Structures are given as structure tokens and as C-alpha cells.
PDB file of C-alpha atoms in Angstrom:
ATOM      1  CA  THR A   1     -14.455  33.467 -12.735  1.00  0.00           C
ATOM      2  CA  LYS A   2     -10.929  33.366 -14.109  1.00  0.00           C
ATOM      3  CA  ILE A   3      -9.446  32.878 -10.604  1.00  0.00           C
ATOM      4  CA  LYS A   4     -11.616  29.773 -10.052  1.00  0.00           C
ATOM      5  CA  VAL A   5     -10.453  28.358 -13.403  1.00  0.00           C
ATOM      6  CA  ILE A   6      -6.812  29.003 -12.447  1.00  0.00           C
ATOM      7  CA  GLU A   7      -7.345  27.332  -9.054  1.00  0.00           C
ATOM      8  CA  GLU A   8      -8.987  24.324 -10.705  1.00  0.00           C
ATOM      9  CA  LEU A   9      -6.080  24.064 -13.150  1.00  0.00           C
ATOM     10  CA  LEU A  10      -3.495  24.382 -10.347  1.00  0.00           C
ATOM     11  CA  ASN A  11      -5.246  21.648  -8.340  1.00  0.00           C
ATOM     12  CA  SER A  12      -5.409  19.502 -11.471  1.00  0.00           C
ATOM     13  CA  ILE A  13      -1.681  19.999 -12.145  1.00  0.00           C
ATOM     14  CA  ASN A  14      -0.843  18.946  -8.564  1.00  0.00           C
ATOM     15  CA  GLU A  15      -3.048  15.867  -8.902  1.00  0.00           C
ATOM     16  CA  TYR A  16      -1.595  15.136 -12.339  1.00  0.00           C
ATOM     17  CA  GLU A  17       1.975  15.228 -11.002  1.00  0.00           C
ATOM     18  CA  LYS A  18       1.019  12.824  -8.186  1.00  0.00           C
ATOM     19  CA  ILE A  19      -0.738  10.485 -10.641  1.00  0.00           C
ATOM     20  CA  ILE A  20       2.214  10.449 -13.076  1.00  0.00           C
ATOM     21  CA  LYS A  21       4.546   9.552 -10.169  1.00  0.00           C
ATOM     22  CA  ALA A  22       2.094   6.880  -8.937  1.00  0.00           C
ATOM     23  CA  ILE A  23       1.915   5.343 -12.444  1.00  0.00           C
ATOM     24  CA  LYS A  24       5.748   5.229 -12.629  1.00  0.00           C
ATOM     25  CA  ASP A  25       5.902   3.630  -9.159  1.00  0.00           C
ATOM     26  CA  GLU A  26       3.351   0.967 -10.121  1.00  0.00           C
ATOM     27  CA  GLU A  27       5.177   0.302 -13.422  1.00  0.00           C
ATOM     28  CA  SER A  28       8.394  -0.192 -11.453  1.00  0.00           C
ATOM     29  CA  ILE A  29       6.659  -2.672  -9.095  1.00  0.00           C
ATOM     30  CA  ILE A  30       5.082  -4.488 -12.080  1.00  0.00           C
ATOM     31  CA  SER A  31       8.474  -4.779 -13.779  1.00  0.00           C
ATOM     32  CA  SER A  32      10.332  -6.027 -10.673  1.00  0.00           C
ATOM     33  CA  SER A  33       7.455  -8.395  -9.798  1.00  0.00           C
ATOM     34  CA  GLU A  34       7.548  -9.896 -13.301  1.00  0.00           C
ATOM     35  CA  GLN A  35      11.287 -10.468 -13.004  1.00  0.00           C
ATOM     36  CA  GLU A  36      10.985 -11.937  -9.477  1.00  0.00           C
ATOM     37  CA  PHE A  37       8.116 -14.172 -10.626  1.00  0.00           C
ATOM     38  CA  LYS A  38      10.181 -15.578 -13.531  1.00  0.00           C
ATOM     39  CA  THR A  39      13.236 -16.189 -11.316  1.00  0.00           C
ATOM     40  CA  THR A  40      11.172 -17.819  -8.536  1.00  0.00           C
ATOM     41  CA  LYS A  41       9.203 -19.933 -11.036  1.00  0.00           C
ATOM     42  CA  THR A  42      12.501 -21.293 -12.423  1.00  0.00           C
ATOM     43  CA  LYS A  43      13.667 -22.064  -8.856  1.00  0.00           C
ATOM     44  CA  VAL A  44      10.358 -23.832  -8.120  1.00  0.00           C
ATOM     45  CA  GLU A  45      10.704 -25.980 -11.266  1.00  0.00           C
ATOM     46  CA  GLU A  46      14.318 -26.876 -10.403  1.00  0.00           C
ATOM     47  CA  LYS A  47      13.311 -27.729  -6.818  1.00  0.00           C
ATOM     48  CA  GLN A  48      10.419 -29.932  -8.030  1.00  0.00           C
ATOM     49  CA  LYS A  49      12.812 -31.750 -10.371  1.00  0.00           C
ATOM     50  CA  LEU A  50      15.277 -32.342  -7.512  1.00  0.00           C
ATOM     51  CA  ILE A  51      12.454 -33.576  -5.233  1.00  0.00           C
ATOM     52  CA  ASN A  52      11.269 -36.037  -7.903  1.00  0.00           C
ATOM     53  CA  GLU A  53      14.825 -37.328  -8.302  1.00  0.00           C
ATOM     54  CA  LEU A  54      15.121 -37.754  -4.526  1.00  0.00           C
ATOM     55  CA  LYS A  55      11.798 -39.640  -4.384  1.00  0.00           C
ATOM     56  CA  THR A  56      12.978 -41.984  -7.155  1.00  0.00           C
ATOM     57  CA  HIS A  57      16.307 -42.513  -5.347  1.00  0.00           C
ATOM     58  CA  ILE A  58      14.522 -43.287  -2.050  1.00  0.00           C
ATOM     59  CA  GLN A  59      12.222 -45.736  -3.858  1.00  0.00           C
ATOM     60  CA  THR A  60      15.253 -47.495  -5.409  1.00  0.00           C
ATOM     61  CA  LEU A  61      16.964 -47.643  -2.000  1.00  0.00           C
ATOM     62  CA  ASN A  62      13.796 -49.122  -0.432  1.00  0.00           C
ATOM     63  CA  GLU A  63      13.674 -51.808  -3.131  1.00  0.00           C
ATOM     64  CA  LYS A  64      17.378 -52.531  -2.497  1.00  0.00           C
ATOM     65  CA  LYS A  65      16.713 -52.760   1.256  1.00  0.00           C
ATOM     66  CA  ASN A  66      13.824 -55.238   0.718  1.00  0.00           C
ATOM     67  CA  THR A  67      16.008 -57.377  -1.546  1.00  0.00           C
ATOM     68  CA  GLU A  68      18.840 -57.279   1.006  1.00  0.00           C
ATOM     69  CA  LEU A  69      16.465 -58.325   3.791  1.00  0.00           C
ATOM     70  CA  LYS A  70      15.275 -61.297   1.707  1.00  0.00           C
ATOM     71  CA  ILE A  71      18.863 -62.317   0.925  1.00  0.00           C
ATOM     72  CA  ALA A  72      19.798 -61.932   4.602  1.00  0.00           C
ATOM     73  CA  LYS A  73      16.925 -64.279   5.528  1.00  0.00           C
ATOM     74  CA  TYR A  74      18.165 -66.853   2.989  1.00  0.00           C
ATOM     75  CA  GLU A  75      21.667 -66.466   4.426  1.00  0.00           C
ATOM     76  CA  ASN A  76      20.295 -67.249   7.893  1.00  0.00           C
ATOM     77  CA  ASP A  77      18.472 -70.299   6.512  1.00  0.00           C
ATOM     78  CA  ARG A  78      21.580 -71.445   4.627  1.00  0.00           C
ATOM     79  CA  ALA A  79      23.631 -71.249   7.800  1.00  0.00           C
ATOM     80  CA  LYS A  80      21.332 -73.933   9.282  1.00  0.00           C
ATOM     81  CA  LEU A  81      22.148 -76.404   6.478  1.00  0.00           C
ATOM     82  CA  LYS A  82      24.402 -79.346   7.310  1.00  0.00           C
ATOM     83  CA  GLU A  83      26.380 -81.369   4.783  1.00  0.00           C
ATOM     84  CA  GLY A  84      24.641 -84.698   4.104  1.00  0.00           C
ATOM     85  CA  GLU A  85      21.322 -83.609   5.610  1.00  0.00           C
ATOM     86  CA  GLU A  86      18.303 -82.830   3.451  1.00  0.00           C
ATOM     87  CA  CYS A  87      17.497 -79.208   2.663  1.00  0.00           C
ATOM     88  CA  TYR A  88      14.084 -78.394   4.133  1.00  0.00           C
ATOM     89  CA  LEU A  89      13.218 -76.365   1.032  1.00  0.00           C
ATOM     90  CA  CYS A  90      14.294 -78.581  -1.865  1.00  0.00           C
ATOM     91  CA  GLY A  91      15.264 -81.897  -0.267  1.00  0.00           C
ATOM     92  CA  SER A  92      18.794 -81.938  -1.704  1.00  0.00           C
ATOM     93  CA  LYS A  93      21.571 -83.456   0.413  1.00  0.00           C
ATOM     94  CA  GLU A  94      24.252 -81.487  -1.402  1.00  0.00           C
ATOM     95  CA  HIS A  95      24.746 -77.841  -0.482  1.00  0.00           C
ATOM     96  CA  PRO A  96      27.382 -76.310  -2.800  1.00  0.00           C
ATOM     97  CA  TYR A  97      26.959 -72.756  -1.439  1.00  0.00           C
ATOM     98  CA  ILE A  98      27.163 -73.740   2.231  1.00  0.00           C
ATOM     99  CA  SER A  99      30.485 -71.965   2.706  1.00  0.00           C
ATOM    100  CA  HIS A 100      29.778 -69.168   0.213  1.00  0.00           C
ATOM    101  CA  GLU A 101      29.250 -65.885   2.068  1.00  0.00           C
ATOM    102  CA  LEU A 102      27.555 -62.782   0.706  1.00  0.00           C
ATOM    103  CA  ASN A 103      28.496 -59.359   1.965  1.00  0.00           C
ATOM    104  CA  ILE A 104      25.184 -57.632   2.627  1.00  0.00           C
ATOM    105  CA  ASN A 105      25.026 -54.374   4.562  1.00  0.00           C
ATOM    106  CA  THR A 106      21.358 -53.543   5.093  1.00  0.00           C
ATOM    107  CA  ASN A 107      22.240 -50.979   7.797  1.00  0.00           C
ATOM    108  CA  GLU A 108      24.167 -48.922   5.264  1.00  0.00           C
ATOM    109  CA  THR A 109      21.140 -48.897   2.914  1.00  0.00           C
ATOM    110  CA  ILE A 110      18.786 -47.965   5.789  1.00  0.00           C
ATOM    111  CA  SER A 111      21.179 -45.155   6.775  1.00  0.00           C
ATOM    112  CA  LYS A 112      21.165 -43.847   3.165  1.00  0.00           C
ATOM    113  CA  ILE A 113      17.328 -43.982   3.105  1.00  0.00           C
ATOM    114  CA  GLU A 114      17.169 -41.932   6.333  1.00  0.00           C
ATOM    115  CA  GLU A 115      19.692 -39.422   4.979  1.00  0.00           C
ATOM    116  CA  LYS A 116      17.810 -38.991   1.675  1.00  0.00           C
ATOM    117  CA  THR A 117      14.420 -38.807   3.476  1.00  0.00           C
ATOM    118  CA  LYS A 118      15.751 -36.002   5.720  1.00  0.00           C
ATOM    119  CA  LEU A 119      17.066 -34.191   2.643  1.00  0.00           C
ATOM    120  CA  LEU A 120      13.674 -34.652   0.931  1.00  0.00           C
ATOM    121  CA  GLU A 121      11.887 -33.066   3.918  1.00  0.00           C
ATOM    122  CA  GLU A 122      14.267 -30.058   3.796  1.00  0.00           C
ATOM    123  CA  GLU A 123      13.783 -29.665   0.037  1.00  0.00           C
ATOM    124  CA  ASN A 124       9.982 -29.851   0.463  1.00  0.00           C
ATOM    125  CA  LEU A 125      10.123 -27.059   3.072  1.00  0.00           C
ATOM    126  CA  GLU A 126      12.230 -24.930   0.696  1.00  0.00           C
ATOM    127  CA  LEU A 127       9.748 -25.646  -2.109  1.00  0.00           C
ATOM    128  CA  LYS A 128       6.826 -24.503   0.090  1.00  0.00           C
ATOM    129  CA  ALA A 129       8.716 -21.257   0.870  1.00  0.00           C
ATOM    130  CA  LEU A 130       9.401 -20.686  -2.841  1.00  0.00           C
ATOM    131  CA  GLU A 131       5.753 -21.356  -3.737  1.00  0.00           C
ATOM    132  CA  HIS A 132       4.697 -18.865  -1.049  1.00  0.00           C
ATOM    133  CA  THR A 133       7.077 -16.250  -2.540  1.00  0.00           C
ATOM    134  CA  LEU A 134       5.661 -17.026  -5.989  1.00  0.00           C
ATOM    135  CA  TYR A 135       2.095 -16.484  -4.726  1.00  0.00           C
ATOM    136  CA  LYS A 136       3.046 -13.212  -2.966  1.00  0.00           C
ATOM    137  CA  THR A 137       4.885 -11.931  -6.073  1.00  0.00           C
ATOM    138  CA  GLU A 138       1.940 -12.760  -8.323  1.00  0.00           C
ATOM    139  CA  SER A 139      -0.410 -11.028  -5.889  1.00  0.00           C
ATOM    140  CA  LYS A 140       1.843  -7.920  -5.781  1.00  0.00           C
ATOM    141  CA  TYR A 141       1.954  -7.890  -9.590  1.00  0.00           C
ATOM    142  CA  GLU A 142      -1.851  -8.126  -9.916  1.00  0.00           C
ATOM    143  CA  THR A 143      -2.404  -5.413  -7.266  1.00  0.00           C
ATOM    144  CA  SER A 144      -0.003  -3.027  -9.027  1.00  0.00           C
ATOM    145  CA  LYS A 145      -1.622  -3.719 -12.389  1.00  0.00           C
ATOM    146  CA  PHE A 146      -5.017  -2.858 -10.889  1.00  0.00           C
ATOM    147  CA  GLU A 147      -3.623   0.284  -9.179  1.00  0.00           C
ATOM    148  CA  LYS A 148      -1.984   1.406 -12.436  1.00  0.00           C
ATOM    149  CA  GLN A 149      -5.333   1.039 -14.277  1.00  0.00           C
ATOM    150  CA  LYS A 150      -7.015   3.189 -11.607  1.00  0.00           C
ATOM    151  CA  CYS A 151      -4.264   5.819 -11.935  1.00  0.00           C
ATOM    152  CA  GLU A 152      -4.554   5.782 -15.742  1.00  0.00           C
ATOM    153  CA  LYS A 153      -8.304   6.438 -15.383  1.00  0.00           C
ATOM    154  CA  THR A 154      -7.673   9.403 -13.030  1.00  0.00           C
ATOM    155  CA  LYS A 155      -4.948  10.717 -15.388  1.00  0.00           C
ATOM    156  CA  SER A 156      -7.437  10.581 -18.242  1.00  0.00           C
ATOM    157  CA  GLU A 157     -10.039  12.474 -16.154  1.00  0.00           C
ATOM    158  CA  ILE A 158      -7.506  15.232 -15.363  1.00  0.00           C
ATOM    159  CA  GLU A 159      -6.542  15.458 -19.047  1.00  0.00           C
ATOM    160  CA  THR A 160     -10.251  16.029 -19.793  1.00  0.00           C
ATOM    161  CA  ILE A 161     -10.150  19.085 -17.478  1.00  0.00           C
ATOM    162  CA  PHE A 162      -7.062  20.381 -19.342  1.00  0.00           C
ATOM    163  CA  ASP A 163      -8.859  19.862 -22.682  1.00  0.00           C
ATOM    164  CA  LYS A 164     -11.954  21.664 -21.377  1.00  0.00           C
ATOM    165  CA  TYR A 165      -9.884  24.835 -20.792  1.00  0.00           C
ATOM    166  CA  GLU A 166      -7.682  24.192 -23.848  1.00  0.00           C
ATOM    167  CA  PHE A 167      -4.752  24.093 -21.449  1.00  0.00           C
ATOM    168  CA  LYS A 168      -1.388  22.625 -22.482  1.00  0.00           C
ATOM    169  CA  LEU A 169       0.784  21.435 -19.611  1.00  0.00           C
ATOM    170  CA  GLU A 170       4.336  22.791 -19.810  1.00  0.00           C
ATOM    171  CA  ASP A 171       7.277  22.708 -17.383  1.00  0.00           C
ATOM    172  CA  ASP A 172       6.558  26.275 -16.210  1.00  0.00           C
ATOM    173  CA  SER A 173       2.724  25.991 -16.279  1.00  0.00           C
ATOM    174  CA  LYS A 174       2.416  25.983 -12.494  1.00  0.00           C
ATOM    175  CA  THR A 175       4.554  29.116 -12.036  1.00  0.00           C
ATOM    176  CA  SER A 176       2.742  30.933 -14.871  1.00  0.00           C
ATOM    177  CA  LEU A 177      -0.674  30.083 -13.431  1.00  0.00           C
ATOM    178  CA  GLU A 178       0.342  31.155  -9.921  1.00  0.00           C
ATOM    179  CA  GLU A 179       1.633  34.475 -11.279  1.00  0.00           C
ATOM    180  CA  GLU A 180      -1.578  34.896 -13.290  1.00  0.00           C
ATOM    181  CA  LYS A 181      -3.644  34.128 -10.175  1.00  0.00           C
ATOM    182  CA  VAL A 182      -1.770  36.802  -8.179  1.00  0.00           C
ATOM    183  CA  GLN A 183      -2.323  39.279 -11.054  1.00  0.00           C
ATOM    184  CA  LYS A 184      -6.064  38.479 -11.325  1.00  0.00           C
ATOM    185  CA  GLN A 185      -6.428  38.714  -7.532  1.00  0.00           C
ATOM    186  CA  LYS A 186      -4.839  42.200  -7.629  1.00  0.00           C
ATOM    187  CA  GLU A 187      -7.178  43.268 -10.421  1.00  0.00           C
ATOM    188  CA  LEU A 188     -10.170  41.921  -8.491  1.00  0.00           C
ATOM    189  CA  ASP A 189      -9.041  43.677  -5.301  1.00  0.00           C
ATOM    190  CA  GLU A 190      -8.737  46.967  -7.241  1.00  0.00           C
ATOM    191  CA  VAL A 191     -12.235  46.587  -8.707  1.00  0.00           C
ATOM    192  CA  VAL A 192     -13.662  45.835  -5.223  1.00  0.00           C
ATOM    193  CA  SER A 193     -11.723  48.799  -3.786  1.00  0.00           C
ATOM    194  CA  LEU A 194     -13.069  51.130  -6.498  1.00  0.00           C
ATOM    195  CA  ARG A 195     -16.637  49.909  -5.853  1.00  0.00           C
ATOM    196  CA  ASN A 196     -16.258  50.543  -2.166  1.00  0.00           C
ATOM    197  CA  LYS A 197     -14.999  54.087  -2.804  1.00  0.00           C
ATOM    198  CA  LYS A 198     -18.019  54.801  -5.013  1.00  0.00           C
TER     199      LYS A 198
END
């Protein structure tokens, strides 16, 4: 009956409005997720670069520390040398550098290594947090893309119903259909009333 058609169309319009809003919502999430992903990815790359620089710096400081420790050992050995006595390494009785002192501060290097290592740990924690955000953003993006596809499919199904009844959705379609439904219901009630009288 005509009333059933009107009801189906009204239900379809309500569903259609919900689907259109859902598609817009998902598109908004997709757009913001894309932007957040790009921004976070840049931050991750910058953080990785900084971490690599820190690792290189720590490695250089460790090499410096090892060299300083070797020099400090030679300094200790040189302090044992006595003028006129043979050197236990080379046998020379002359020691021109016996009074020459080197200023080596291994503690300062060790302190710098500790400082940079602590900084590296902090940067690694920040990197992990950024990578987690990146993963969550990508996941949100993929979920919204999937949801949008589902909504598009439903939208298409509703449009098939509109096509079936050669119905064109306008701004006032809902109001017109509701008025038509009331009118048809009145007509039906009158027909039923007439039948009952007969």
C-alpha cells in the first residue's frame, strides 16, 4: 500500500541522514588522523636522529675515556722513573719528560658519559611514546577508513530504495511525506468507516 511505501521512504530518509552524518564524522577522523600521523612521523624521525647523534657522542666520549685511562697509567709509570736509572720499558737512562705533566681529567669525561647516557635513556622513552602514538593514530585512521566504506555501502543501499520508488530526496521531503502519510491515513480511515457503515 501507499502508506507502507511512505513509511519505508521515511525510515530510509532517517537512516540516510544518519549515514551521511556518520560518513562526515569518519572523514573528519581520517583527515585529522592523517595530519597527526604526518606530524608524529616527523617527530619520530627527528627523535631517532637525535638518539643516533647521542649514541655517536657517547661512543666518542668512551674512546676518549679509554685513551685518558691509558695516558693516566703511563703517567703513573713515568712518575716511578728516576734520573740515571734505566727505564724498565726501553732501557734508556735519560728521561726527558720526567718533569712534564699532562692535565688529564678522566672524571670529567666519565661525568659527561653519565650525563649523555641519562639523556639517551630519556630520549628513548620519548621515542617509544611517540611510536605508540604513531601506531594508535594509524590504527584510528584504518578503522575510520573501514567504517567509512561500510557507511558508503549502506548509503548506496538506501539510494537503491529511493531509485526503486523514483524518489528524489529534497530538503522538505520528510515533511511532505509525513503530510502525505497523514492524508493517506485519513483516506484509508474514511474507506474503512464507509465499509463498516455498509
